[in-house]
PDB file of C-alpha atoms and ligand atoms in Angstrom:
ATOM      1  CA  UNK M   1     111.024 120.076  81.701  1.00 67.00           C
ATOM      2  CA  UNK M   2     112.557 117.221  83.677  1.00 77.00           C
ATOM      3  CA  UNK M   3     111.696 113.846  82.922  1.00 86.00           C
ATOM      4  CA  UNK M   4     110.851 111.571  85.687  1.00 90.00           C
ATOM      5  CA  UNK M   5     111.693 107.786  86.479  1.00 90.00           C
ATOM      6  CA  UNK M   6     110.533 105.698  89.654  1.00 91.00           C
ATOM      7  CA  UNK M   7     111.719 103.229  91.789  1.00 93.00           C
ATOM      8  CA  UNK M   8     110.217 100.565  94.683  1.00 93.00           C
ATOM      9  CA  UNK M   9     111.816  99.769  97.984  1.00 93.00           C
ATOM     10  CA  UNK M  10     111.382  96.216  98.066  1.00 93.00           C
ATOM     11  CA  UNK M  11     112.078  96.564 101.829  1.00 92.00           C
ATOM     12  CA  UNK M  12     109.380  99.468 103.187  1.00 91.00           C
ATOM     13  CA  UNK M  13     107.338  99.584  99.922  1.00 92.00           C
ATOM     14  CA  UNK M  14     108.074 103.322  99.262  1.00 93.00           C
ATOM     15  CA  UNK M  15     107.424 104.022  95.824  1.00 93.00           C
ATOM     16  CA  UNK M  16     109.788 107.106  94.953  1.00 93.00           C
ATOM     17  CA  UNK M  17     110.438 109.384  91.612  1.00 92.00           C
ATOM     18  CA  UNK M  18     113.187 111.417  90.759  1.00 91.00           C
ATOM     19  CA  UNK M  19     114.854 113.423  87.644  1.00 89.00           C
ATOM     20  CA  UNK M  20     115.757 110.952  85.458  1.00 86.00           C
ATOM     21  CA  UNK M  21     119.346 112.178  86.018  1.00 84.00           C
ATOM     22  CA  UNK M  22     119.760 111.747  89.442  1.00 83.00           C
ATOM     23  CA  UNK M  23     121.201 108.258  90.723  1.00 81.00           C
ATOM     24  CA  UNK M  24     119.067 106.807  93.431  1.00 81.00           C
ATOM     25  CA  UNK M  25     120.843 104.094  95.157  1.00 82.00           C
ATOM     26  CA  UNK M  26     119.503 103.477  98.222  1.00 87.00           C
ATOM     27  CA  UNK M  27     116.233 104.000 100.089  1.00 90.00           C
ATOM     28  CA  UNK M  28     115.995 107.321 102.159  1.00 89.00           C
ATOM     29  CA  UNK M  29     113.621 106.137 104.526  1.00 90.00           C
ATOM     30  CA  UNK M  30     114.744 102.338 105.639  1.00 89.00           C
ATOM     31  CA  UNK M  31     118.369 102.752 104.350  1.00 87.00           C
ATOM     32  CA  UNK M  32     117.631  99.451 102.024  1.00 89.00           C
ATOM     33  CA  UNK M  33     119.766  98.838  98.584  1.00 89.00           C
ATOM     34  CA  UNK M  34     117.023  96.549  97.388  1.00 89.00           C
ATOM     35  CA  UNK M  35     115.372  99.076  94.828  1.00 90.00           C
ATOM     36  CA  UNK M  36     113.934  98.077  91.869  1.00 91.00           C
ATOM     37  CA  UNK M  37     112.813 100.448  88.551  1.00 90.00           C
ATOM     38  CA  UNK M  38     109.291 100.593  87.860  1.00 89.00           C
ATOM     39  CA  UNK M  39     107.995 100.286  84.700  1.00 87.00           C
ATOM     40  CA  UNK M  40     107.573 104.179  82.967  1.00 82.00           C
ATOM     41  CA  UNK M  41     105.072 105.927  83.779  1.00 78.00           C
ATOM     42  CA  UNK M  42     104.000 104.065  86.446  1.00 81.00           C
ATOM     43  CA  UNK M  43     104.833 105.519  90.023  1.00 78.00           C
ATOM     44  CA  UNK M  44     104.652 108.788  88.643  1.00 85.00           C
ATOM     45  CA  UNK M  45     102.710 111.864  89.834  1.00 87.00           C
ATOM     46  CA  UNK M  46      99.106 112.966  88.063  1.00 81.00           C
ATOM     47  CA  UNK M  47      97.144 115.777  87.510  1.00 84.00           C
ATOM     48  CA  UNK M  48      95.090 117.949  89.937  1.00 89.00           C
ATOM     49  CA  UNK M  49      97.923 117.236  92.345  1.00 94.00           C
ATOM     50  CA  UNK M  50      99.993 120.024  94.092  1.00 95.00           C
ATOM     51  CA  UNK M  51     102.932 120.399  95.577  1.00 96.00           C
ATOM     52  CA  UNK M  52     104.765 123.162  98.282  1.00 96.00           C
ATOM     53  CA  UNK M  53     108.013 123.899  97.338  1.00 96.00           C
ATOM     54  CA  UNK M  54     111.147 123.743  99.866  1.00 96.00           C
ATOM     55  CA  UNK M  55     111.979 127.585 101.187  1.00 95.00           C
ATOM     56  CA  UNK M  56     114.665 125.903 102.968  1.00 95.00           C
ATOM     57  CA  UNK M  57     117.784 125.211 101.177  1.00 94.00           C
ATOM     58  CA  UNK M  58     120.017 122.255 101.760  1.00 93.00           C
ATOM     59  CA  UNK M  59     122.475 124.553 103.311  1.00 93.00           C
ATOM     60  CA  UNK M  60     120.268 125.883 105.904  1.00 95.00           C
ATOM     61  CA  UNK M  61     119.041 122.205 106.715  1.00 94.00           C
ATOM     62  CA  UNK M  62     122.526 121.126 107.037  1.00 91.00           C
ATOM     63  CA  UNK M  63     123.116 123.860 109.617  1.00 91.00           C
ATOM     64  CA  UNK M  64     119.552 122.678 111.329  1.00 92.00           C
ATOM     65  CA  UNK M  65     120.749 118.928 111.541  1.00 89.00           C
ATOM     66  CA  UNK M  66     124.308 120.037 112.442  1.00 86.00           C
ATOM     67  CA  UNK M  67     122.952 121.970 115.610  1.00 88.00           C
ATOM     68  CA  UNK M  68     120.714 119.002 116.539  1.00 87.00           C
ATOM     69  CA  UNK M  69     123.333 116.425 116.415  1.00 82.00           C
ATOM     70  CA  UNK M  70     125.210 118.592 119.144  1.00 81.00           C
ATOM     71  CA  UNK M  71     122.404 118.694 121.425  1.00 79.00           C
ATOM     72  CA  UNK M  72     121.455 115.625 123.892  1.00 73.00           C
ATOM     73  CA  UNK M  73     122.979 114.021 126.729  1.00 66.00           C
ATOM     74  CA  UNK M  74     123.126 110.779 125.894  1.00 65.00           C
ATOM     75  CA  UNK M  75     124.118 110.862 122.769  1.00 71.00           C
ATOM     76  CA  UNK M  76     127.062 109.464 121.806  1.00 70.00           C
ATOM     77  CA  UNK M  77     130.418 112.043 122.020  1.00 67.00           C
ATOM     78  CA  UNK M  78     131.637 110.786 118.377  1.00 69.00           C
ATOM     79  CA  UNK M  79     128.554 111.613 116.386  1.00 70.00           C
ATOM     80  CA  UNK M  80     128.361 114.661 115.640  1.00 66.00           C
ATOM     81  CA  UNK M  81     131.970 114.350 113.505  1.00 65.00           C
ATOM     82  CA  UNK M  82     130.499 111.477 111.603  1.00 62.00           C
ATOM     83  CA  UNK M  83     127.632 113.024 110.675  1.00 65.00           C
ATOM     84  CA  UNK M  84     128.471 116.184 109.444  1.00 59.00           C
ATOM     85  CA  UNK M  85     129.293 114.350 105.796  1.00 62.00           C
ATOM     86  CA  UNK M  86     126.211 112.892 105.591  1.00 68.00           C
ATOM     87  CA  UNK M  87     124.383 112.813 102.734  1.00 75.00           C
ATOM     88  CA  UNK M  88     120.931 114.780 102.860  1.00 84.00           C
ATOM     89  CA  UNK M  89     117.873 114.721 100.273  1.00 87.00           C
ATOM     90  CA  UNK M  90     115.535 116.426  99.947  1.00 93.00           C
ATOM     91  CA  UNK M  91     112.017 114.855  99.216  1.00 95.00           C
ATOM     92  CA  UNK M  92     108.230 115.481  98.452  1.00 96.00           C
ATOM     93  CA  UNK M  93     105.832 113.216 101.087  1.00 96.00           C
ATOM     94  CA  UNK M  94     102.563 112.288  99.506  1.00 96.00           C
ATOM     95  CA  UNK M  95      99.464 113.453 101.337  1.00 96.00           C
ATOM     96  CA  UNK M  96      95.900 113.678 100.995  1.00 95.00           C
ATOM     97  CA  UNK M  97      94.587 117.330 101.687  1.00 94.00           C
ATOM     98  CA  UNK M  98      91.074 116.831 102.853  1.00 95.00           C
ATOM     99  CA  UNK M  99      88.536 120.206 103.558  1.00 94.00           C
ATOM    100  CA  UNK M 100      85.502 119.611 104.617  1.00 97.00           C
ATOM    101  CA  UNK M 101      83.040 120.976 107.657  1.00 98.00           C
ATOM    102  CA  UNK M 102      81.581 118.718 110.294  1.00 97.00           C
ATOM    103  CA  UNK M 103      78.782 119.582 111.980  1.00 97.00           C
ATOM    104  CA  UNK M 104      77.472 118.355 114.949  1.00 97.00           C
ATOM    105  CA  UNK M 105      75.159 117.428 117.321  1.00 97.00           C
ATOM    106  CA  UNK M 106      75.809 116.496 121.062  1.00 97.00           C
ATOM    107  CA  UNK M 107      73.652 115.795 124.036  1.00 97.00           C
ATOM    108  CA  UNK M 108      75.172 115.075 127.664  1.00 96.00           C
ATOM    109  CA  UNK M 109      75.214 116.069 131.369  1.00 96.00           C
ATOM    110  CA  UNK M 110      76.675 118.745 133.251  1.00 95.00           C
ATOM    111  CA  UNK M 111      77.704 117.735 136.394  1.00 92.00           C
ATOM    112  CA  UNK M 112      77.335 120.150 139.648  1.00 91.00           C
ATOM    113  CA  UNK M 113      78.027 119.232 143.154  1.00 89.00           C
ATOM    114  CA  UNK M 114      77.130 121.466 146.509  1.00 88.00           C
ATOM    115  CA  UNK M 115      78.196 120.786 150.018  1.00 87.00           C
ATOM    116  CA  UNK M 116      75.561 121.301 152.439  1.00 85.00           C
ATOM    117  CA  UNK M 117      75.898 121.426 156.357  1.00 85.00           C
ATOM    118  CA  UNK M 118      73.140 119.817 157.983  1.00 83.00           C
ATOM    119  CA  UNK M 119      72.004 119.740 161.714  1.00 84.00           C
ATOM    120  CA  UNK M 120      71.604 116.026 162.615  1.00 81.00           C
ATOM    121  CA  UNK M 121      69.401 114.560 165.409  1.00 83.00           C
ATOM    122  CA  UNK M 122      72.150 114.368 167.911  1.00 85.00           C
ATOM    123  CA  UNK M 123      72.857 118.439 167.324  1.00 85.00           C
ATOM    124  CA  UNK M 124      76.013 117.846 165.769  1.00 87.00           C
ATOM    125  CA  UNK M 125      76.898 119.431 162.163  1.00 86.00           C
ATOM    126  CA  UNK M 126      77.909 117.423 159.419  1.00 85.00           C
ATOM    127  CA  UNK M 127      78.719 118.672 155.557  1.00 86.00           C
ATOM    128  CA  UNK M 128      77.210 116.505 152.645  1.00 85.00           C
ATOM    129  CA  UNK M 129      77.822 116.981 148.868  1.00 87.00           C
ATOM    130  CA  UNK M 130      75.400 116.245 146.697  1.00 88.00           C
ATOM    131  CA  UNK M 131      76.056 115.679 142.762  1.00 89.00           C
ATOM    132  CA  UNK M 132      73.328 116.711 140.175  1.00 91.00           C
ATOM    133  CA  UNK M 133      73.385 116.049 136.325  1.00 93.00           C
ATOM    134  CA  UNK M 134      71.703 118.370 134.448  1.00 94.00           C
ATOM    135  CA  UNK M 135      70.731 117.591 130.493  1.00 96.00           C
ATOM    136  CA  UNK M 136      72.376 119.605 127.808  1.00 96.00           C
ATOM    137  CA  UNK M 137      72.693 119.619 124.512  1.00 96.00           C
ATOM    138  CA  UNK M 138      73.747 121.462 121.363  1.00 96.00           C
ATOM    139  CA  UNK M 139      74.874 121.586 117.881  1.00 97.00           C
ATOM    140  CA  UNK M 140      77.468 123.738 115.867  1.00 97.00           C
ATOM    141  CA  UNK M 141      79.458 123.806 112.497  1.00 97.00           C
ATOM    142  CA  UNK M 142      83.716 123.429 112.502  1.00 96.00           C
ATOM    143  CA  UNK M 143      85.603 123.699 109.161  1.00 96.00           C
ATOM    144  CA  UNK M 144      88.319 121.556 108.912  1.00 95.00           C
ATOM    145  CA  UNK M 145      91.635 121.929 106.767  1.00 91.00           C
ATOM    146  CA  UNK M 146      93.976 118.537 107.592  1.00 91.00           C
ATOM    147  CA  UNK M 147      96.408 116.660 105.641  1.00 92.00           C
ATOM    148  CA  UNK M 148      96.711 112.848 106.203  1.00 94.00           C
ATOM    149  CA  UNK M 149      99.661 111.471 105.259  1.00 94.00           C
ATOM    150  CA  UNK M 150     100.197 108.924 102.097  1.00 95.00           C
ATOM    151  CA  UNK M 151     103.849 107.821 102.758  1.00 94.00           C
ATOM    152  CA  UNK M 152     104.947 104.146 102.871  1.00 91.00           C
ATOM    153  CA  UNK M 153     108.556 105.477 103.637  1.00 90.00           C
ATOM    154  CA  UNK M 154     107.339 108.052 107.100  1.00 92.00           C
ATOM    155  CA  UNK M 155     104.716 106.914 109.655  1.00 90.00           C
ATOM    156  CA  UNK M 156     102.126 108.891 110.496  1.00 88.00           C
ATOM    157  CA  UNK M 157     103.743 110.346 113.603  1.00 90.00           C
ATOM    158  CA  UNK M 158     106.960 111.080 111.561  1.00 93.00           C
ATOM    159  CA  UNK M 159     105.139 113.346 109.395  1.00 92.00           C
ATOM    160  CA  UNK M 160     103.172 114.786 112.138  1.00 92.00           C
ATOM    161  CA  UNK M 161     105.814 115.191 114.256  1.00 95.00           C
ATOM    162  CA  UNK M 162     107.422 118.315 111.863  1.00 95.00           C
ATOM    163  CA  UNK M 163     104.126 120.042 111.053  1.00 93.00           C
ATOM    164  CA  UNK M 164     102.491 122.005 110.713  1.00 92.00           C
ATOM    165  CA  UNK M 165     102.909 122.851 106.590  1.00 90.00           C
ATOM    166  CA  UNK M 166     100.982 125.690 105.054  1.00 86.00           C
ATOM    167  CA  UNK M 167      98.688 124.348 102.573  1.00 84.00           C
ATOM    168  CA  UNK M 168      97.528 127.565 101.878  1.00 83.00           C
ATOM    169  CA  UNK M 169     100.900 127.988  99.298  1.00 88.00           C
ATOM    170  CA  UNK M 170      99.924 125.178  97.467  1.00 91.00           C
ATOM    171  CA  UNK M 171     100.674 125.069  93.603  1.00 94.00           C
ATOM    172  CA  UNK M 172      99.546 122.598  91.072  1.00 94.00           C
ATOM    173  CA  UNK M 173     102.664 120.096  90.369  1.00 94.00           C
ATOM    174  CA  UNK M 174     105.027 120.132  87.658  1.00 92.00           C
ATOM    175  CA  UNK M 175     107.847 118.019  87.191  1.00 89.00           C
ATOM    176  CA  UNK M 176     110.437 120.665  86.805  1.00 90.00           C
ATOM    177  CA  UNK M 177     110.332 121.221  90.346  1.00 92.00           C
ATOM    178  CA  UNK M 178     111.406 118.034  91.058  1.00 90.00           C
ATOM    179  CA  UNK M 179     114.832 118.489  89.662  1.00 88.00           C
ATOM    180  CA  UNK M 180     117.744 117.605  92.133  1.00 88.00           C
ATOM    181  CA  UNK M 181     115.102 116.499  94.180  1.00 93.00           C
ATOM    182  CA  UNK M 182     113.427 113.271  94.776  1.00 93.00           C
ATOM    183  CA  UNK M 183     109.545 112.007  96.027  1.00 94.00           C
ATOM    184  CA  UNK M 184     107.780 109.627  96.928  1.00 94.00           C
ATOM    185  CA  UNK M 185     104.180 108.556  95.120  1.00 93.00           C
ATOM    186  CA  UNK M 186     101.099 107.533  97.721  1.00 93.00           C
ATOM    187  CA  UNK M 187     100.657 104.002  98.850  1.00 91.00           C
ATOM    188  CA  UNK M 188      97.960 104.939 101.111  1.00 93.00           C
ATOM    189  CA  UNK M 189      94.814 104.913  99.181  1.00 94.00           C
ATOM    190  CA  UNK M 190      91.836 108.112  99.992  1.00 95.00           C
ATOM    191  CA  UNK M 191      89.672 106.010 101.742  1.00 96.00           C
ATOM    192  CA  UNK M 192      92.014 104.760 104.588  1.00 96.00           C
ATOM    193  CA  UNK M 193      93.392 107.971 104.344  1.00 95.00           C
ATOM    194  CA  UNK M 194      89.460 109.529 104.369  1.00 97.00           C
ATOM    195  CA  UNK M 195      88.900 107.155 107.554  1.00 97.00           C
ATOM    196  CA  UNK M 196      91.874 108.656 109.539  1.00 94.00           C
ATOM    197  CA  UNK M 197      91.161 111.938 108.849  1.00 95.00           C
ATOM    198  CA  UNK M 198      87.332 111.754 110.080  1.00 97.00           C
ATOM    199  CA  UNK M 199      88.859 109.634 113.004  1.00 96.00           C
ATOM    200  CA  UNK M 200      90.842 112.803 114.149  1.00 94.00           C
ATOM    201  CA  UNK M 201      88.030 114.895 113.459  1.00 96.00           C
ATOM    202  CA  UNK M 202      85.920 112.833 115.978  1.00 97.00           C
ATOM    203  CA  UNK M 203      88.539 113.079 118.759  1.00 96.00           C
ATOM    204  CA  UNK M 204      88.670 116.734 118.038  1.00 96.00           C
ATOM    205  CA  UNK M 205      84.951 117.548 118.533  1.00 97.00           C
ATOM    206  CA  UNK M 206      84.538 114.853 121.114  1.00 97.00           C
ATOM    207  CA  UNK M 207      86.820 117.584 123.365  1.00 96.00           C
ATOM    208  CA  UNK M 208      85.280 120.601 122.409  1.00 96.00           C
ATOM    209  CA  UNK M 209      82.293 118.790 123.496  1.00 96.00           C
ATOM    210  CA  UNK M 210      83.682 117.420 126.661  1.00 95.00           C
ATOM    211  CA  UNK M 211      84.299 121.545 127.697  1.00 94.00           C
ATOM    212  CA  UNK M 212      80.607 121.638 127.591  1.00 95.00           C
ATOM    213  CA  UNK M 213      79.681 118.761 129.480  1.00 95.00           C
ATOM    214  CA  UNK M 214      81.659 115.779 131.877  1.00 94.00           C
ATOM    215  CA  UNK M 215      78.732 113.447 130.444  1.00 94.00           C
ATOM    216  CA  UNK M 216      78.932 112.856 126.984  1.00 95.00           C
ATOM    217  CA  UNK M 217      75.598 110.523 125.894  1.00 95.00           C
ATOM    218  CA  UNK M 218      75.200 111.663 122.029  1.00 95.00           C
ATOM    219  CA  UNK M 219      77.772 112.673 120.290  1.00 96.00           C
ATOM    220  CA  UNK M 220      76.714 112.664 116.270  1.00 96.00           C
ATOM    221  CA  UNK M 221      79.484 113.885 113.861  1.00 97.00           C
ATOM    222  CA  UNK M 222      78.624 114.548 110.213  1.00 97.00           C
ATOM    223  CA  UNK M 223      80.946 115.380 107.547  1.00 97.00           C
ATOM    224  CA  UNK M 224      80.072 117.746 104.084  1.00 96.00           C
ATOM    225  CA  UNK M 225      81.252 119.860 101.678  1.00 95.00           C
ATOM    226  CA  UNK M 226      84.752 117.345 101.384  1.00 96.00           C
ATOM    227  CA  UNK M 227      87.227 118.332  98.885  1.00 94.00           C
ATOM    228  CA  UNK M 228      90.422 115.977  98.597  1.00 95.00           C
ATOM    229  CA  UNK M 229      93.695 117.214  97.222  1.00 93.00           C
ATOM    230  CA  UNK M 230      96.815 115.266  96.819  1.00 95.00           C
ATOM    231  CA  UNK M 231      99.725 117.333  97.913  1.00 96.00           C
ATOM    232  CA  UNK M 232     103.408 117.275  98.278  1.00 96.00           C
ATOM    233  CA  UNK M 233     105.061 118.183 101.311  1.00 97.00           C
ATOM    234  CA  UNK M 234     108.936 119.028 101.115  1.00 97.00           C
ATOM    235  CA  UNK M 235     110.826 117.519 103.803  1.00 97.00           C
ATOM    236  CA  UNK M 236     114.923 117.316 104.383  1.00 96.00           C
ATOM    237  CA  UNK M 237     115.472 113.828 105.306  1.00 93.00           C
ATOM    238  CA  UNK M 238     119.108 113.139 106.673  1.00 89.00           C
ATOM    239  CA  UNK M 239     119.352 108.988 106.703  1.00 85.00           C
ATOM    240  CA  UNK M 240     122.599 107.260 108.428  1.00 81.00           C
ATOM    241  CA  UNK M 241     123.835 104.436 110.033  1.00 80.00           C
ATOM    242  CA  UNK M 242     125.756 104.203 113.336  1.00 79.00           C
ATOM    243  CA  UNK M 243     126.796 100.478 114.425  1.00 79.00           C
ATOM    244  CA  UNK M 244     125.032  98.827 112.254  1.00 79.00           C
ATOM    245  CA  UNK M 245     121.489 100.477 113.156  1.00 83.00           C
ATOM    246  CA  UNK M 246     119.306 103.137 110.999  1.00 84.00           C
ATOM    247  CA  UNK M 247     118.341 106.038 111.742  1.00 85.00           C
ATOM    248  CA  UNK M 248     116.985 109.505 110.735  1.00 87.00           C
ATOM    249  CA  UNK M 249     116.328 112.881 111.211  1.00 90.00           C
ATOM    250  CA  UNK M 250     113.453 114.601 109.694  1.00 95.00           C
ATOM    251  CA  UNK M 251     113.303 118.790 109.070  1.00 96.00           C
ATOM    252  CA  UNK M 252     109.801 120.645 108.176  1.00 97.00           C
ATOM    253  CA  UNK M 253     111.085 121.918 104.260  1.00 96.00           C
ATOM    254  CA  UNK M 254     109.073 125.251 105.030  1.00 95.00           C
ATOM    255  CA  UNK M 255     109.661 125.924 108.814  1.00 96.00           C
ATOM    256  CA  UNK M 256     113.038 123.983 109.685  1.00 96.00           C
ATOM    257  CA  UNK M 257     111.350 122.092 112.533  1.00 97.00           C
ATOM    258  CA  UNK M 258     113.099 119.014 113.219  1.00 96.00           C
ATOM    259  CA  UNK M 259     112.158 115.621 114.458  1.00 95.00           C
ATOM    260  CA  UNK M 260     114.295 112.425 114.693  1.00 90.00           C
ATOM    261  CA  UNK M 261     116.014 110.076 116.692  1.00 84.00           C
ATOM    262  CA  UNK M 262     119.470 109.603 118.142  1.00 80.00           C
ATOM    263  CA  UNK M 263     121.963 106.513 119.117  1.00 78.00           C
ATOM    264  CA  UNK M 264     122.321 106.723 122.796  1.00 76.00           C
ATOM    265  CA  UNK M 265     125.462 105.736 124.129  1.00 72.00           C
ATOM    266  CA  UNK M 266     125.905 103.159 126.855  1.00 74.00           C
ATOM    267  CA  UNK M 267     129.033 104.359 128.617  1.00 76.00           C
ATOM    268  CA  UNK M 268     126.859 108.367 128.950  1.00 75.00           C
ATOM    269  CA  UNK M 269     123.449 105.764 130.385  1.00 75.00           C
ATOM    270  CA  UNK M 270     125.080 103.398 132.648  1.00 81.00           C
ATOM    271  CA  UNK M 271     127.267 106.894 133.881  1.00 82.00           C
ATOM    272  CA  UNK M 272     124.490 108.659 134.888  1.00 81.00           C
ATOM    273  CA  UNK M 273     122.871 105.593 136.115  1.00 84.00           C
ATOM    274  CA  UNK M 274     125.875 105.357 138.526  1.00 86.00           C
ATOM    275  CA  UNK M 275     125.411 108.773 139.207  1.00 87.00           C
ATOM    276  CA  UNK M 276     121.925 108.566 140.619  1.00 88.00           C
ATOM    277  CA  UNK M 277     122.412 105.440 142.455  1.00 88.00           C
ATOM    278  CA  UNK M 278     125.436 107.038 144.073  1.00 88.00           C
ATOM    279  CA  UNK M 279     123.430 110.176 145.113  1.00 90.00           C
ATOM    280  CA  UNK M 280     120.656 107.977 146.776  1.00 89.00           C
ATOM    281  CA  UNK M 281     122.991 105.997 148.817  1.00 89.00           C
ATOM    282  CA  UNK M 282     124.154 109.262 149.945  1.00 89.00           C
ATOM    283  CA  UNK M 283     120.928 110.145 151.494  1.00 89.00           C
ATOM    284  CA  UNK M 284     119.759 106.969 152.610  1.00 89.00           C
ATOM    285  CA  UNK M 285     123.461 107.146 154.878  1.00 88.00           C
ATOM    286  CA  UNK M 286     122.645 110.555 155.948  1.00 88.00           C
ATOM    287  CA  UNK M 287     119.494 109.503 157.091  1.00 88.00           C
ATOM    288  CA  UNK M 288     120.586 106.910 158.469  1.00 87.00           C
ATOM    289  CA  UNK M 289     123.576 108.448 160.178  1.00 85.00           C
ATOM    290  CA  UNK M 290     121.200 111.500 161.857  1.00 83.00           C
ATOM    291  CA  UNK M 291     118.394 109.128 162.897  1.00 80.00           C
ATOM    292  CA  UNK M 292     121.524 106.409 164.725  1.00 66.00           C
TER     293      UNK M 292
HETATM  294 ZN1   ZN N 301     112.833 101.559 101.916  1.00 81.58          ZN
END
């Protein structure tokens, strides 16, 4: 069985653990140095928490992040070569698993318009539409499955933006799987994390509602049966810098969906700038010329 050790970034406040063997000597997620070892046993994973293990392997991530890096047009034409030596780990995100079923209650107005022609004094015909709200209400029962994210390292949207993961294939957590890998330990506590989640599941009823009726007035969500699980999301995190500037790429350890962000180049911006400006003088002479 491994045995873990864990480290803070000073600079983002990512707590991460790794095989006591590995080296960690920089942060994945801000590209910081300033780490600094946590006393043992503290930062380290619990139990009742689970974990999905990576079904993609570093080589097929490499080939993921080497395809994306040749995509874009603005990116800049030297990249690709100086990534293709990057460095790539491979990490479990913290997040909280919440279940739970809201039900609720609603009460609006549905909104119904008919245009009328009427016969005025004077003979002529004239068309009027008239708008009528008309009560409704109802109540029903959703079950939700959502994970919130715990990570210090990833936003929100980061994480987000490479679902979704399928919780469903969820073991409990053992630290042998977290041999040549690395992960990173919640800094998010449950009930900010508890908040979010019933946040989103507001949003999600308040549209299901608004199909119903263009008048919400009551809109009453209530949450039971909640079970919380931490989990561990795998996630391929390719981290480099270019001039001077950060940046990374994210890929979905289970699907291979990837998510980051690019340098753009100048030169390819101001080019196609140039290029647009150029076509619109163009036309404005053309016009000009036809209409002289
Ligand atoms: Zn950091």
């Amino acid at each position: 069985m491994a045995e873990l050790k864990s480290m803070e970034c000073k600079n983002c406040g990512a707590q991460v653990f790794f095989d006591i063997q590995q080296q960690v000597m920089k942060c994945d997620f801000c590209g910081s140095t300033y780490l600094v070892e946590m006393d043992p046993g503290e930062g380290l994973p619990g139990e009742g928490e689970s974990i999905l293990l990576f079904s993609i392997d570093e080589r097929k991530a490499r080939d993921i992040f080497n395809a994306w890096t040749k995509k874009g047009l603005f990116k800049p034409g030297e990249l690709h070569k100086a990534l293709w030596r990057e460095k790539v780990e491979g990490t479990y995100i913290p997040a909280y698993n919440f279940r739970f079923t809201a039900k609720t209650y609603w009460a609006g107005d549905r909104k119904r318009t008919r245009t009328r022609t009427i016969t005025g004094r004077d003979g002529k015909q004239r068309t009027t539409t008239e708008t009528e709200w008309i009560p409704r209400s109802g109540s029903w029962e959703h079950p939700y499955d959502m994970f919130i994210p715990a990570s210090a390292g990833l936003t929100f949207e980061e994480v987000e933006a490479i679902a979704p993961f399928k919780l469903e294939s969820a073991r409990p957590f053992s630290t042998e799987y977290i041999a040549g890998y690395k992960g990173e330990r919640p800094t998010i506590d449950e009930n900010t994390a508890w908040s979010k989640a019933q946040e989103e599941c507001r949003q999600d009823e308040r549209s299901r509602v608004s199909s119903e009726v263009e008048r919400i007035n009551t809109l009453d969500v209530n949450f039971t049966d909640r079970l919380v699980k931490m989990v561990y999301l795998p996630v391929w995190i390719f981290g480099y810098r270019y001039k001077d500037k950060y940046f990374k790429a994210l890929i979905n350890g289970l699907t291979g969906r990837i998510w980051g962000k690019k340098p753009v180049s100048l030169i390819k911006v101001l080019l196609a700038v140039g290029i647009v400006v150029l076509v619109i003088a163009v036309i404005v002479a053309l016009i000009v010329a036809t209409r002289g």
